[in-house]
Amino acid sequence: MGKAVLTKLERSFRFAVTMCLLPLLMGCFSSAEKTEAKPLDPMVEGRKIYIRYCLSCHQRDGTGVVRGGVLAADLTQPGGPLRQSDEVLYDSVWNGKSGPTGRMPAFKPILDPNEIRAVLAYIRKTYGTEPAAGTEPTPGTEPAPGSETPADPGAAEK
């Protein structure tokens, strides 16, 4: 007589608990599919980078103007910095730059080449300025991580 007979109520309760826990258990086994890293849209990634690293100087509107004066280059200015080639802008972000409005720090210790390309694409799209004619980037001219300057622009042609 060591076995207890389950009543109908106990069986119903166990069934209900099992049915409630089943979706939780199934979620544990399918979570690997859901957590795969999806590549970020370059515009989304570029926006996040701009907000984190560029916004404090270039401002939300890209003008670089704060009360009391100019803090950084105006990204919206016709004929301004965004009229330069991607190659020149990449170098400015990678190595930093001194100019009439101040000094932009080098981001090579902070951003990788893909992040720089993403933020440049975001800035170009957001502020609507294309590079001047004849200044299209040369493929493969981004600096290797840890290098001081972009690769020789003519290297891709040699």
Coordinates of N, CA and C in Angstrom, one line a residue:
M1 N 0.8 -1.2 0.0 CA 0.0 0.0 0.0 C 0.8 1.3 0.0
G2 N 2.1 1.2 -0.4 CA 2.9 2.4 -0.4 C 2.6 3.5 -1.4
K3 N 1.8 3.1 -2.4 CA 1.5 4.1 -3.4 C 0.2 4.9 -3.1
A4 N 0.3 6.2 -3.2 CA -0.8 7.0 -3.0 C -1.6 7.1 -4.3
V5 N -2.8 7.1 -4.2 CA -3.7 7.3 -5.4 C -4.0 8.8 -5.5
L6 N -3.7 9.4 -6.7 CA -3.9 10.8 -6.9 C -5.4 11.0 -7.2
T7 N -5.9 12.0 -6.6 CA -7.3 12.4 -6.8 C -7.4 13.1 -8.1
K8 N -8.6 13.3 -8.6 CA -8.8 14.0 -9.8 C -8.4 15.4 -9.7
L9 N -8.5 16.0 -8.6 CA -8.1 17.4 -8.4 C -6.6 17.5 -8.5
E10 N -5.9 16.6 -7.8 CA -4.4 16.6 -7.9 C -3.9 16.4 -9.3
R11 N -4.5 15.5 -10.0 CA -4.1 15.3 -11.4 C -4.3 16.5 -12.3
S12 N -5.4 17.2 -12.0 CA -5.8 18.4 -12.8 C -4.8 19.5 -12.5
F13 N -4.4 19.6 -11.2 CA -3.4 20.6 -10.7 C -2.1 20.4 -11.4
R14 N -1.6 19.1 -11.4 CA -0.3 18.8 -12.0 C -0.3 19.1 -13.5
F15 N -1.4 18.8 -14.1 CA -1.5 19.0 -15.6 C -1.4 20.5 -15.8
A16 N -2.1 21.3 -15.0 CA -2.2 22.8 -15.2 C -0.8 23.3 -15.0
V17 N 0.0 22.9 -14.0 CA 1.3 23.4 -13.7 C 2.2 23.0 -14.9
T18 N 2.1 21.8 -15.4 CA 2.9 21.3 -16.5 C 2.7 22.2 -17.7
M19 N 1.4 22.5 -18.0 CA 1.1 23.3 -19.2 C 1.6 24.7 -19.0
C20 N 1.7 25.2 -17.8 CA 2.2 26.6 -17.6 C 3.7 26.6 -17.7
L21 N 4.4 25.5 -17.3 CA 5.8 25.5 -17.4 C 6.4 25.1 -18.7
L22 N 5.6 24.5 -19.5 CA 6.0 24.0 -20.8 C 6.5 25.1 -21.7
P23 N 5.8 26.2 -21.9 CA 6.3 27.3 -22.7 C 7.6 27.9 -22.2
L24 N 7.8 27.9 -20.9 CA 9.0 28.4 -20.3 C 10.2 27.5 -20.7
L25 N 10.0 26.2 -20.6 CA 11.0 25.3 -21.0 C 11.3 25.3 -22.5
M26 N 10.3 25.5 -23.3 CA 10.5 25.6 -24.7 C 11.3 26.9 -25.1
G27 N 11.1 27.9 -24.3 CA 11.8 29.2 -24.6 C 13.3 29.0 -24.3
C28 N 13.7 28.2 -23.3 CA 15.1 27.9 -23.0 C 15.8 27.3 -24.2
F29 N 15.1 26.4 -24.9 CA 15.7 25.6 -26.0 C 15.8 26.5 -27.2
S30 N 14.9 27.4 -27.4 CA 14.9 28.2 -28.7 C 15.6 29.5 -28.5
S31 N 16.2 29.8 -27.4 CA 16.8 31.1 -27.2 C 18.1 31.3 -28.0
A32 N 18.8 30.2 -28.3 CA 20.0 30.3 -29.1 C 19.7 30.9 -30.4
E33 N 18.6 30.6 -31.0 CA 18.2 31.2 -32.3 C 18.0 32.7 -32.2
K34 N 17.4 33.1 -31.1 CA 17.0 34.5 -31.0 C 18.1 35.4 -30.6
T35 N 19.2 34.9 -30.0 CA 20.3 35.7 -29.5 C 21.4 35.8 -30.5
E36 N 21.3 35.2 -31.7 CA 22.3 35.4 -32.6 C 22.5 36.9 -32.9
A37 N 23.7 37.3 -33.0 CA 24.0 38.8 -33.2 C 23.6 39.1 -34.7
K38 N 22.7 40.0 -34.8 CA 22.3 40.5 -36.2 C 23.2 41.7 -36.5
P39 N 23.7 41.8 -37.7 CA 24.5 43.0 -38.0 C 23.6 44.2 -37.9
L40 N 24.1 45.3 -37.3 CA 23.3 46.5 -37.2 C 23.3 47.2 -38.6
D41 N 22.2 47.8 -38.8 CA 22.1 48.7 -40.0 C 23.2 49.8 -39.8
P42 N 24.0 50.1 -40.8 CA 25.0 51.1 -40.7 C 24.4 52.5 -40.2
M43 N 23.2 52.8 -40.7 CA 22.6 54.1 -40.3 C 22.3 54.1 -38.8
V44 N 21.8 52.9 -38.3 CA 21.5 52.8 -36.9 C 22.7 52.9 -36.1
E45 N 23.7 52.1 -36.5 CA 25.0 52.1 -35.8 C 25.7 53.5 -35.8
G46 N 25.6 54.2 -37.0 CA 26.2 55.5 -37.2 C 25.5 56.5 -36.3
R47 N 24.2 56.4 -36.2 CA 23.5 57.4 -35.3 C 23.9 57.2 -33.9
K48 N 24.0 55.9 -33.4 CA 24.4 55.7 -32.0 C 25.8 56.3 -31.8
I49 N 26.7 56.1 -32.7 CA 28.1 56.6 -32.6 C 28.1 58.1 -32.5
Y50 N 27.3 58.7 -33.4 CA 27.2 60.2 -33.5 C 26.7 60.7 -32.1
I51 N 25.6 60.1 -31.6 CA 25.1 60.6 -30.4 C 26.1 60.4 -29.2
R52 N 26.8 59.3 -29.2 CA 27.7 59.1 -28.1 C 29.0 59.9 -28.2
Y53 N 29.6 60.1 -29.4 CA 30.9 60.7 -29.5 C 30.9 62.1 -30.2
C54 N 30.0 62.4 -31.1 CA 30.0 63.6 -31.9 C 29.1 64.7 -31.4
L55 N 28.0 64.3 -30.9 CA 26.9 65.2 -30.6 C 27.4 66.4 -29.6
S56 N 28.2 66.0 -28.7 CA 28.6 67.1 -27.7 C 29.3 68.2 -28.3
C57 N 30.0 68.0 -29.4 CA 30.7 69.1 -30.1 C 29.9 69.6 -31.3
H58 N 29.5 68.7 -32.2 CA 28.8 69.1 -33.4 C 27.4 69.4 -33.3
Q59 N 26.8 69.1 -32.1 CA 25.4 69.4 -31.8 C 24.4 68.5 -32.6
R60 N 23.2 68.5 -32.1 CA 22.1 67.7 -32.7 C 21.9 68.1 -34.2
D61 N 22.0 69.4 -34.4 CA 21.7 69.9 -35.8 C 22.9 70.0 -36.7
G62 N 24.1 69.5 -36.2 CA 25.3 69.5 -37.0 C 26.0 70.8 -37.2
T63 N 25.5 71.9 -36.6 CA 26.1 73.2 -36.8 C 27.4 73.4 -36.0
G64 N 27.5 72.7 -34.9 CA 28.7 72.9 -34.0 C 28.6 74.2 -33.3
V65 N 27.5 74.9 -33.3 CA 27.3 76.2 -32.7 C 26.6 76.0 -31.3
V66 N 27.2 76.6 -30.3 CA 26.6 76.7 -29.0 C 26.5 78.1 -28.5
R67 N 25.8 78.4 -27.5 CA 25.7 79.7 -27.0 C 27.1 80.2 -26.7
G68 N 27.4 81.3 -27.2 CA 28.7 81.9 -26.9 C 29.7 81.6 -28.0
G69 N 29.4 80.9 -29.1 CA 30.4 80.7 -30.2 C 30.3 79.3 -30.8
V70 N 31.3 79.1 -31.7 CA 31.4 77.9 -32.4 C 32.2 76.9 -31.7
L71 N 31.8 75.7 -31.5 CA 32.5 74.7 -30.8 C 33.2 73.7 -31.8
A72 N 32.6 73.4 -32.9 CA 33.2 72.5 -33.8 C 32.7 72.8 -35.3
A73 N 33.3 72.2 -36.2 CA 33.0 72.4 -37.6 C 31.5 72.2 -37.9
D74 N 31.0 73.1 -38.8 CA 29.6 73.1 -39.2 C 29.4 72.0 -40.3
L75 N 28.8 70.9 -39.9 CA 28.6 69.8 -40.9 C 27.5 70.1 -41.9
T76 N 26.7 71.2 -41.7 CA 25.6 71.5 -42.6 C 26.0 72.6 -43.6
Q77 N 27.2 73.2 -43.4 CA 27.6 74.3 -44.3 C 27.9 73.9 -45.7
P78 N 27.2 74.5 -46.7 CA 27.6 74.2 -48.1 C 29.0 74.5 -48.3
G79 N 29.8 73.6 -48.9 CA 31.2 73.8 -49.1 C 32.0 73.5 -47.9
G80 N 31.4 73.0 -46.8 CA 32.0 72.8 -45.6 C 32.7 71.4 -45.5
P81 N 33.0 70.9 -44.4 CA 33.8 69.7 -44.2 C 33.2 68.5 -45.0
L82 N 31.9 68.4 -45.1 CA 31.4 67.2 -45.7 C 31.5 67.2 -47.2
R83 N 32.1 68.3 -47.8 CA 32.3 68.3 -49.2 C 33.7 67.6 -49.5
Q84 N 34.4 67.3 -48.5 CA 35.6 66.5 -48.6 C 35.3 65.1 -48.9
S85 N 36.3 64.4 -49.4 CA 36.1 62.9 -49.7 C 36.0 62.2 -48.4
D86 N 35.4 61.0 -48.5 CA 35.3 60.1 -47.4 C 36.7 59.8 -46.8
E87 N 37.7 59.7 -47.7 CA 39.1 59.4 -47.4 C 39.6 60.5 -46.4
V88 N 39.4 61.7 -46.8 CA 39.9 62.8 -45.9 C 39.1 62.9 -44.6
L89 N 37.8 62.7 -44.7 CA 37.0 62.7 -43.4 C 37.4 61.5 -42.5
Y90 N 37.6 60.4 -43.1 CA 38.0 59.2 -42.4 C 39.3 59.5 -41.6
D91 N 40.3 60.1 -42.3 CA 41.6 60.5 -41.7 C 41.4 61.5 -40.6
S92 N 40.4 62.4 -40.7 CA 40.2 63.4 -39.7 C 39.6 62.7 -38.4
V93 N 38.7 61.8 -38.6 CA 38.1 61.0 -37.5 C 39.2 60.1 -36.9
W94 N 39.9 59.4 -37.7 CA 40.9 58.4 -37.2 C 42.1 59.1 -36.4
N95 N 42.6 60.2 -37.0 CA 43.8 60.8 -36.5 C 43.5 62.1 -35.7
G96 N 42.3 62.6 -35.8 CA 42.0 63.9 -35.2 C 42.4 65.0 -36.1
K97 N 42.0 66.3 -35.8 CA 42.3 67.4 -36.7 C 42.3 68.7 -35.9
S98 N 43.2 69.6 -36.2 CA 43.2 70.9 -35.7 C 42.6 71.9 -36.7
G99 N 41.8 72.8 -36.4 CA 41.3 73.7 -37.3 C 40.9 75.0 -36.7
P100 N 40.3 75.9 -37.5 CA 39.9 77.2 -36.9 C 38.9 77.2 -35.8
T101 N 38.1 76.1 -35.7 CA 37.1 76.1 -34.6 C 37.6 75.2 -33.4
G102 N 38.9 74.7 -33.5 CA 39.4 74.0 -32.4 C 40.0 72.7 -32.8
R103 N 40.1 71.8 -31.9 CA 40.8 70.5 -32.2 C 39.8 69.4 -32.0
M104 N 39.7 68.5 -33.0 CA 38.9 67.3 -32.9 C 39.9 66.2 -32.5
P105 N 39.5 65.4 -31.5 CA 40.4 64.4 -31.0 C 40.4 63.2 -32.0
A106 N 41.5 62.4 -31.9 CA 41.6 61.2 -32.7 C 40.7 60.1 -32.1
F107 N 40.0 59.4 -32.9 CA 39.1 58.4 -32.4 C 39.7 57.0 -32.7
K108 N 40.9 56.9 -33.2 CA 41.5 55.6 -33.5 C 41.6 54.7 -32.2
P109 N 41.8 55.2 -31.0 CA 41.7 54.3 -29.9 C 40.3 53.9 -29.5
I110 N 39.3 54.5 -30.1 CA 37.9 54.3 -29.6 C 37.1 53.6 -30.6
L111 N 37.2 54.0 -31.9 CA 36.3 53.4 -32.9 C 37.1 52.6 -33.9
D112 N 36.5 51.5 -34.4 CA 37.1 50.7 -35.4 C 36.7 51.2 -36.8
P113 N 37.4 50.7 -37.8 CA 37.1 51.2 -39.2 C 35.7 51.1 -39.6
N114 N 35.0 50.0 -39.2 CA 33.6 49.9 -39.6 C 32.7 50.9 -38.9
E115 N 33.0 51.2 -37.7 CA 32.3 52.3 -36.9 C 32.5 53.7 -37.5
I116 N 33.7 53.9 -37.9 CA 34.0 55.2 -38.6 C 33.2 55.3 -39.9
R117 N 33.2 54.3 -40.7 CA 32.5 54.3 -41.9 C 31.0 54.5 -41.7
A118 N 30.5 53.8 -40.6 CA 29.0 54.0 -40.3 C 28.7 55.4 -39.9
V119 N 29.5 56.0 -39.0 CA 29.2 57.4 -38.6 C 29.3 58.4 -39.8
L120 N 30.3 58.2 -40.6 CA 30.4 59.0 -41.8 C 29.2 58.9 -42.7
A121 N 28.7 57.7 -42.9 CA 27.5 57.5 -43.7 C 26.3 58.1 -43.1
Y122 N 26.2 58.0 -41.8 CA 25.1 58.6 -41.1 C 25.1 60.2 -41.2
I123 N 26.3 60.7 -41.0 CA 26.5 62.2 -41.1 C 26.1 62.7 -42.5
R124 N 26.6 62.0 -43.5 CA 26.4 62.4 -44.9 C 24.9 62.3 -45.2
K125 N 24.2 61.3 -44.7 CA 22.8 61.2 -45.0 C 22.0 62.2 -44.2
T126 N 22.3 62.4 -42.9 CA 21.6 63.3 -42.1 C 21.7 64.7 -42.5
Y127 N 22.9 65.1 -42.9 CA 23.1 66.5 -43.2 C 23.2 66.8 -44.7
G128 N 22.9 65.7 -45.5 CA 22.7 65.8 -46.9 C 23.8 66.4 -47.8
T129 N 25.0 66.2 -47.4 CA 26.1 66.8 -48.2 C 26.9 65.7 -48.8
E130 N 27.0 65.7 -50.1 CA 27.9 64.7 -50.8 C 29.3 65.2 -51.0
P131 N 30.3 64.3 -51.2 CA 31.6 64.8 -51.4 C 31.6 65.6 -52.8
A132 N 32.6 66.5 -52.9 CA 32.7 67.3 -54.1 C 33.1 66.3 -55.3
A133 N 32.7 66.6 -56.5 CA 33.0 65.8 -57.6 C 34.5 65.6 -57.7
G134 N 34.9 64.3 -58.0 CA 36.3 64.0 -58.2 C 36.9 63.6 -56.8
T135 N 36.2 63.5 -55.7 CA 36.8 63.2 -54.4 C 36.2 61.9 -53.9
E136 N 35.7 61.1 -54.8 CA 35.1 59.8 -54.3 C 36.2 59.0 -53.6
P137 N 35.9 58.2 -52.6 CA 36.9 57.5 -51.9 C 37.5 56.4 -52.7
T138 N 38.7 56.1 -52.5 CA 39.4 55.0 -53.1 C 39.2 53.7 -52.3
P139 N 38.7 52.6 -52.8 CA 38.5 51.4 -52.0 C 39.8 51.0 -51.4
G140 N 39.7 50.6 -50.1 CA 40.9 50.0 -49.4 C 41.8 51.1 -48.8
T141 N 41.4 52.3 -48.7 CA 42.3 53.4 -48.2 C 42.1 53.6 -46.7
E142 N 41.2 52.9 -46.1 CA 41.1 53.1 -44.6 C 42.3 52.5 -44.0
P143 N 42.7 53.1 -42.8 CA 43.9 52.6 -42.2 C 43.6 51.3 -41.5
A144 N 44.7 50.5 -41.4 CA 44.5 49.3 -40.6 C 44.5 49.6 -39.2
P145 N 43.7 48.9 -38.3 CA 43.7 49.2 -36.9 C 45.1 49.3 -36.4
G146 N 45.4 50.4 -35.6 CA 46.7 50.6 -35.0 C 47.6 51.4 -35.9
S147 N 47.3 51.6 -37.2 CA 48.2 52.4 -38.0 C 48.0 53.9 -37.7
E148 N 48.9 54.7 -38.1 CA 48.8 56.2 -37.9 C 48.0 56.9 -38.9
T149 N 48.1 56.5 -40.2 CA 47.4 57.2 -41.2 C 46.7 56.2 -42.1
P150 N 45.8 56.7 -43.0 CA 45.2 55.8 -43.9 C 46.2 55.2 -44.9
A151 N 45.9 54.1 -45.4 CA 46.8 53.5 -46.4 C 47.0 54.4 -47.6
D152 N 48.1 54.2 -48.3 CA 48.5 55.0 -49.5 C 47.3 54.9 -50.5
P153 N 46.7 56.0 -50.9 CA 45.6 56.0 -51.8 C 46.0 55.3 -53.1
G154 N 47.2 55.4 -53.5 CA 47.6 54.8 -54.8 C 47.9 53.3 -54.6
A155 N 47.9 52.8 -53.4 CA 48.3 51.4 -53.2 C 47.3 50.4 -53.9
A156 N 46.1 50.8 -53.9 CA 45.1 49.9 -54.5 C 45.3 49.8 -56.0
E157 N 45.9 50.8 -56.6 CA 46.1 50.8 -58.1 C 47.4 50.2 -58.5
K158 N 48.3 49.9 -57.5 CA 49.7 49.4 -57.9 C 49.6 47.9 -58.1

